[in-house]
Tab-separated table of N, CA and C in Angstrom:
chain	number	residue	atom	x	y	z
A	1	MET	N	34.775	9.909	-96.703
A	1	MET	CA	34.078	10.130	-98.105
A	1	MET	C	32.899	8.936	-98.076
A	2	THR	N	31.294	9.504	-98.631
A	2	THR	CA	30.545	7.971	-98.874
A	2	THR	C	30.322	8.302	-100.378
A	3	ALA	N	29.722	7.391	-100.404
A	3	ALA	CA	28.977	6.743	-102.470
A	3	ALA	C	28.785	7.734	-103.455
A	4	ALA	N	27.695	8.461	-102.108
A	4	ALA	CA	26.873	9.262	-102.575
A	4	ALA	C	27.529	10.327	-102.873
A	5	ALA	N	28.852	10.725	-102.186
A	5	ALA	CA	29.428	11.652	-102.578
A	5	ALA	C	30.554	11.712	-102.772
A	6	VAL	N	31.255	10.611	-103.458
A	6	VAL	CA	31.780	10.550	-104.475
A	6	VAL	C	31.442	11.313	-106.110
A	7	ILE	N	30.102	10.236	-105.618
A	7	ILE	CA	29.906	10.044	-107.143
A	7	ILE	C	29.038	12.065	-107.843
A	8	GLY	N	28.227	12.488	-106.046
A	8	GLY	CA	28.309	13.704	-106.497
A	8	GLY	C	29.658	14.609	-106.576
A	9	ALA	N	31.017	14.859	-106.507
A	9	ALA	CA	31.942	15.079	-106.827
A	9	ALA	C	32.140	14.663	-107.740
A	10	VAL	N	31.954	13.593	-108.300
A	10	VAL	CA	32.646	13.581	-110.064
A	10	VAL	C	31.447	13.950	-110.903
A	11	ALA	N	29.701	13.497	-110.566
A	11	ALA	CA	29.307	14.769	-111.675
A	11	ALA	C	29.581	16.271	-111.284
A	12	LEU	N	30.016	16.781	-110.203
A	12	LEU	CA	29.857	17.781	-109.973
A	12	LEU	C	31.223	18.657	-111.600
A	13	ALA	N	31.962	17.971	-111.513
A	13	ALA	CA	33.724	18.122	-111.740
A	13	ALA	C	33.542	17.774	-113.399
A	14	ALA	N	32.455	16.533	-113.756
A	14	ALA	CA	32.078	16.956	-115.071
A	14	ALA	C	31.567	17.631	-115.406
A	15	TRP	N	30.591	18.491	-114.593
A	15	TRP	CA	29.983	19.670	-114.945
A	15	TRP	C	30.773	20.309	-115.216
A	16	VAL	N	31.419	20.628	-114.026
A	16	VAL	CA	32.671	21.980	-114.619
A	16	VAL	C	33.467	21.828	-116.204
A	17	TYR	N	33.779	20.574	-115.886
A	17	TYR	CA	34.094	20.738	-117.233
A	17	TYR	C	34.305	21.200	-118.339
A	18	LEU	N	32.808	20.720	-118.375
A	18	LEU	CA	32.991	20.434	-119.507
A	18	LEU	C	31.673	22.081	-119.452
A	19	LEU	N	31.423	22.717	-119.114
A	19	LEU	CA	31.056	24.306	-119.006
A	19	LEU	C	32.267	25.393	-119.322
A	20	LEU	N	33.235	24.917	-118.360
A	20	LEU	CA	34.292	25.650	-118.296
A	20	LEU	C	35.362	25.535	-119.271
A	21	GLY	N	35.319	23.557	-119.414
A	21	GLY	CA	37.180	23.469	-120.625
A	21	GLY	C	36.826	23.339	-121.759
A	22	ARG	N	35.303	23.206	-122.210
A	22	ARG	CA	34.812	22.817	-123.629
A	22	ARG	C	33.864	24.352	-124.125
A	23	GLY	N	33.519	25.555	-123.298
A	23	GLY	CA	34.132	26.968	-124.143
A	23	GLY	C	32.582	26.989	-124.366
A	24	PHE	N	31.539	26.436	-123.571
A	24	PHE	CA	30.297	27.051	-123.733
A	24	PHE	C	29.701	25.757	-125.310
A	25	PHE	N	29.926	24.500	-124.611
A	25	PHE	CA	29.542	23.323	-125.743
A	25	PHE	C	28.111	23.217	-126.123
A	26	TRP	N	27.299	23.459	-125.902
A	26	TRP	CA	25.413	23.474	-126.269
A	26	TRP	C	25.646	24.479	-126.640
A	27	ARG	N	26.334	25.311	-127.272
A	27	ARG	CA	25.522	26.284	-127.853
A	27	ARG	C	26.208	25.979	-129.667
A	28	THR	N	25.917	25.438	-130.373
A	28	THR	CA	26.416	24.679	-131.152
A	28	THR	C	26.592	26.170	-132.096
A	29	ALA	N	25.779	26.970	-132.442
A	29	ALA	CA	25.238	28.140	-133.611
A	29	ALA	C	27.521	28.131	-133.799
A	30	GLU	N	27.754	28.327	-132.438
A	30	GLU	CA	29.124	29.059	-132.028
A	30	GLU	C	30.085	28.355	-132.648
A	31	ARG	N	30.115	26.664	-132.849
A	31	ARG	CA	30.833	26.547	-133.581
A	31	ARG	C	30.475	25.673	-134.738
A	32	ASP	N	29.821	25.585	-134.886
A	32	ASP	CA	29.289	25.104	-136.619
A	32	ASP	C	28.521	25.876	-137.486
A	33	MET	N	29.919	26.790	-138.368
A	33	MET	CA	29.565	27.340	-139.324
A	33	MET	C	29.754	26.810	-141.118
A	34	ARG	N	29.521	25.426	-140.705
A	34	ARG	CA	29.501	24.696	-141.758
A	34	ARG	C	27.935	25.604	-142.546
A	35	ARG	N	28.357	24.885	-144.429
A	35	ARG	CA	27.396	25.619	-145.200
A	35	ARG	C	25.617	24.836	-144.798
A	36	LEU	N	24.510	24.712	-145.291
A	36	LEU	CA	24.111	23.571	-144.803
A	36	LEU	C	24.209	22.502	-146.480
A	37	PRO	N	23.636	21.350	-147.014
A	37	PRO	CA	24.464	21.018	-147.732
A	37	PRO	C	23.218	21.379	-149.096
A	38	ALA	N	22.927	21.156	-150.001
A	38	ALA	CA	21.794	21.379	-151.220
A	38	ALA	C	21.115	20.189	-150.944
A	39	PRO	N	19.570	21.432	-151.416
A	39	PRO	CA	18.194	20.179	-151.013
A	39	PRO	C	18.572	19.283	-152.369
A	40	PRO	N	18.157	18.060	-152.043
A	40	PRO	CA	17.476	17.216	-153.488
A	40	PRO	C	17.221	17.463	-154.256
A	41	ALA	N	18.109	17.157	-155.728
A	41	ALA	CA	17.039	17.067	-155.869
A	41	ALA	C	15.286	17.064	-156.971
A	42	ARG	N	14.911	15.395	-156.011
A	42	ARG	CA	14.295	14.752	-155.887
A	42	ARG	C	14.320	14.489	-154.605
A	43	TRP	N	12.922	14.420	-154.203
A	43	TRP	CA	13.016	14.817	-152.538
A	43	TRP	C	12.339	12.919	-152.736
A	44	PRO	N	12.842	11.672	-151.879
A	44	PRO	CA	11.867	10.252	-151.821
A	44	PRO	C	10.604	11.012	-151.466
A	45	ALA	N	10.179	10.060	-151.276
A	45	ALA	CA	8.461	10.063	-151.401
A	45	ALA	C	8.401	9.201	-149.139
A	46	VAL	N	7.598	9.818	-148.777
A	46	VAL	CA	7.178	9.874	-147.498
A	46	VAL	C	5.881	9.281	-147.486
A	47	THR	N	5.340	8.606	-146.472
A	47	THR	CA	3.754	7.714	-146.217
A	47	THR	C	3.505	7.940	-145.077
A	48	ALA	N	3.044	7.980	-144.153
A	48	ALA	CA	2.187	8.116	-142.790
A	48	ALA	C	1.751	7.515	-142.398
A	49	VAL	N	1.301	6.207	-141.997
A	49	VAL	CA	0.706	5.194	-141.478
A	49	VAL	C	-0.331	5.892	-140.381
A	50	VAL	N	-0.743	5.230	-140.288
A	50	VAL	CA	-1.472	6.247	-138.740
A	50	VAL	C	-2.590	4.872	-137.982
A	51	PRO	N	-2.471	4.327	-137.333
A	51	PRO	CA	-3.198	3.135	-137.186
A	51	PRO	C	-3.716	3.752	-136.351
A	52	ALA	N	-5.106	3.032	-136.583
A	52	ALA	CA	-6.459	4.103	-135.299
A	52	ALA	C	-7.422	2.562	-135.436
A	53	ARG	N	-7.975	2.815	-133.563
A	53	ARG	CA	-9.152	1.895	-133.168
A	53	ARG	C	-10.001	2.189	-131.801
A	54	ASN	N	-11.328	3.270	-132.893
A	54	ASN	CA	-12.658	3.926	-131.979
A	54	ASN	C	-11.222	5.241	-131.596
A	55	GLU	N	-11.189	6.322	-132.835
A	55	GLU	CA	-10.103	7.471	-132.241
A	55	GLU	C	-10.952	7.925	-132.989
A	56	ALA	N	-12.495	8.236	-133.472
A	56	ALA	CA	-13.056	9.445	-133.575
A	56	ALA	C	-12.831	10.591	-132.769
A	57	ASP	N	-12.570	11.250	-132.172
A	57	ASP	CA	-12.915	12.203	-131.570
A	57	ASP	C	-11.614	12.868	-131.410
A	58	VAL	N	-10.763	12.051	-132.072
A	58	VAL	CA	-9.098	13.425	-132.025
A	58	VAL	C	-7.940	12.715	-133.544
A	59	ILE	N	-9.032	11.943	-134.485
A	59	ILE	CA	-8.664	11.430	-135.527
A	59	ILE	C	-8.186	12.853	-136.243
A	60	ALA	N	-9.104	13.603	-136.784
A	60	ALA	CA	-9.987	14.642	-137.543
A	60	ALA	C	-8.202	15.869	-137.234
A	61	ARG	N	-7.883	15.526	-136.329
A	61	ARG	CA	-6.827	16.743	-135.799
A	61	ARG	C	-6.334	16.299	-135.869
A	62	SER	N	-5.850	14.255	-135.740
A	62	SER	CA	-3.895	13.886	-136.246
A	62	SER	C	-4.467	13.441	-137.708
A	63	ILE	N	-5.281	14.228	-138.685
A	63	ILE	CA	-4.869	13.916	-140.508
A	63	ILE	C	-4.627	15.657	-140.261
A	64	ALA	N	-5.124	15.827	-139.855
A	64	ALA	CA	-5.095	17.332	-140.203
A	64	ALA	C	-3.874	17.962	-140.360
A	65	SER	N	-3.333	17.589	-138.775
A	65	SER	CA	-1.724	17.889	-138.499
A	65	SER	C	-0.320	17.154	-139.452
A	66	LEU	N	-0.617	15.517	-139.813
A	66	LEU	CA	0.351	15.652	-140.342
A	66	LEU	C	-0.248	15.846	-142.187
A	67	LEU	N	-1.779	16.149	-142.202
A	67	LEU	CA	-1.354	16.663	-143.713
A	67	LEU	C	-0.956	18.536	-144.220
A	68	ALA	N	-1.066	18.730	-142.435
A	68	ALA	CA	0.227	19.668	-142.509
A	68	ALA	C	1.232	20.204	-143.180
A	69	GLN	N	1.928	18.936	-143.255
A	69	GLN	CA	3.405	18.904	-143.272
A	69	GLN	C	3.535	19.823	-144.106
A	70	ASP	N	4.847	20.278	-143.721
A	70	ASP	CA	5.078	21.239	-145.271
A	70	ASP	C	6.638	20.143	-145.867
A	71	TYR	N	6.367	19.288	-146.814
A	71	TYR	CA	7.590	18.298	-147.058
A	71	TYR	C	7.711	18.776	-149.062
A	72	PRO	N	8.273	19.295	-149.338
A	72	PRO	CA	8.170	19.234	-150.523
A	72	PRO	C	8.028	18.353	-152.431
A	73	GLY	N	8.521	16.899	-151.145
A	73	GLY	CA	8.343	15.449	-151.883
A	73	GLY	C	6.969	14.985	-151.940
A	74	VAL	N	6.568	13.876	-152.869
A	74	VAL	CA	5.182	13.416	-152.501
A	74	VAL	C	5.338	12.885	-150.650
A	75	PHE	N	4.079	13.359	-150.673
A	75	PHE	CA	3.675	12.721	-148.911
A	75	PHE	C	2.695	12.276	-148.731
A	76	ARG	N	2.534	11.323	-148.235
A	76	ARG	CA	0.504	9.855	-147.860
A	76	ARG	C	0.361	10.195	-146.785
A	77	VAL	N	-0.118	9.740	-146.425
A	77	VAL	CA	-1.374	9.590	-145.037
A	77	VAL	C	-2.340	8.146	-145.891
A	78	VAL	N	-1.848	7.362	-144.458
A	78	VAL	CA	-1.990	6.013	-144.808
A	78	VAL	C	-3.109	5.824	-143.377
A	79	LEU	N	-4.552	5.891	-143.608
A	79	LEU	CA	-5.060	5.720	-142.326
A	79	LEU	C	-5.134	4.042	-142.390
A	80	VAL	N	-4.888	3.441	-141.173
A	80	VAL	CA	-5.313	1.981	-140.996
A	80	VAL	C	-6.463	1.572	-139.754
A	81	ASP	N	-7.501	1.701	-140.343
A	81	ASP	CA	-8.206	1.412	-139.554
A	81	ASP	C	-8.859	0.190	-138.714
A	82	ASP	N	-8.767	-0.446	-137.988
A	82	ASP	CA	-8.859	-1.889	-136.724
A	82	ASP	C	-9.898	-2.001	-136.507
A	83	ALA	N	-10.831	-1.885	-137.073
A	83	ALA	CA	-12.478	-2.303	-136.966
A	83	ALA	C	-13.204	-1.085	-136.115
A	84	SER	N	-12.789	-0.170	-136.501
A	84	SER	CA	-13.345	1.119	-135.233
A	84	SER	C	-15.094	1.357	-135.326
A	85	GLU	N	-15.465	1.283	-134.191
A	85	GLU	CA	-17.895	1.160	-134.075
A	85	GLU	C	-17.774	2.296	-133.704
A	86	ASP	N	-16.568	3.425	-134.351
A	86	ASP	CA	-17.471	4.221	-132.981
A	86	ASP	C	-16.917	5.728	-135.177
A	87	GLY	N	-17.040	4.965	-136.382
A	87	GLY	CA	-16.934	6.087	-137.365
A	87	GLY	C	-15.231	6.870	-137.102
A	88	THR	N	-14.341	6.330	-136.994
A	88	THR	CA	-13.436	6.579	-136.891
A	88	THR	C	-12.914	7.245	-138.700
A	89	ALA	N	-12.610	6.211	-138.871
A	89	ALA	CA	-12.659	6.074	-140.333
A	89	ALA	C	-13.467	7.175	-141.761
A	90	GLU	N	-14.498	7.375	-141.285
A	90	GLU	CA	-15.552	8.462	-141.732
A	90	GLU	C	-14.935	9.587	-141.382
A	91	ARG	N	-14.484	9.530	-140.403
A	91	ARG	CA	-14.185	11.206	-139.663
A	91	ARG	C	-12.975	11.550	-140.013
A	92	ALA	N	-11.581	10.259	-140.183
A	92	ALA	CA	-10.678	11.106	-141.230
A	92	ALA	C	-10.954	11.937	-142.118
A	93	LEU	N	-11.745	10.505	-143.432
A	93	LEU	CA	-11.615	10.722	-144.387
A	93	LEU	C	-12.856	12.467	-144.575
A	94	GLU	N	-13.485	12.853	-143.613
A	94	GLU	CA	-14.384	14.038	-143.523
A	94	GLU	C	-13.269	14.981	-143.341
A	95	ALA	N	-12.274	14.686	-142.861
A	95	ALA	CA	-10.911	15.993	-143.317
A	95	ALA	C	-10.113	16.404	-143.826
A	96	ALA	N	-9.877	14.383	-144.602
A	96	ALA	CA	-8.696	15.222	-145.501
A	96	ALA	C	-9.631	15.356	-146.648
A	97	ARG	N	-11.435	15.312	-147.296
A	97	ARG	CA	-12.113	16.124	-147.823
A	97	ARG	C	-11.889	17.018	-147.276
A	98	GLY	N	-11.589	17.720	-146.575
A	98	GLY	CA	-11.752	19.822	-146.239
A	98	GLY	C	-10.455	19.807	-146.585
A	99	LEU	N	-9.559	19.019	-146.310
A	99	LEU	CA	-8.347	19.212	-146.510
A	99	LEU	C	-7.589	19.732	-148.239
A	100	GLY	N	-8.865	18.847	-149.099
A	100	GLY	CA	-8.826	18.961	-150.329
A	100	GLY	C	-7.861	17.927	-150.303
A	101	ALA	N	-7.717	17.228	-150.124
A	101	ALA	CA	-6.711	15.520	-149.927
A	101	ALA	C	-7.039	14.355	-150.559
A	102	ALA	N	-8.328	14.770	-150.305
A	102	ALA	CA	-8.834	13.092	-150.590
A	102	ALA	C	-9.816	12.898	-151.823
């Protein structure tokens, strides 16, 4: 038996064990019936730091996506503009103002 055949047989045996011996191990809802913990009384503040250089064509979408996050605590987005020459900072500010965040 070649080494590849041995490795293949061992891999097949492992998958057969996981599928049959562990009883649908990938279906976590079937075995994890614990209650979710209560939400915290106070959520920690989160800051997303976005480094950008010459990203004017995509920065508005990126900022809008970050500002659309559903986080119950304080959430800030900080753009670090690394000497862009294409108006990245201006477009990011326009996007933030358009969403009422700046």
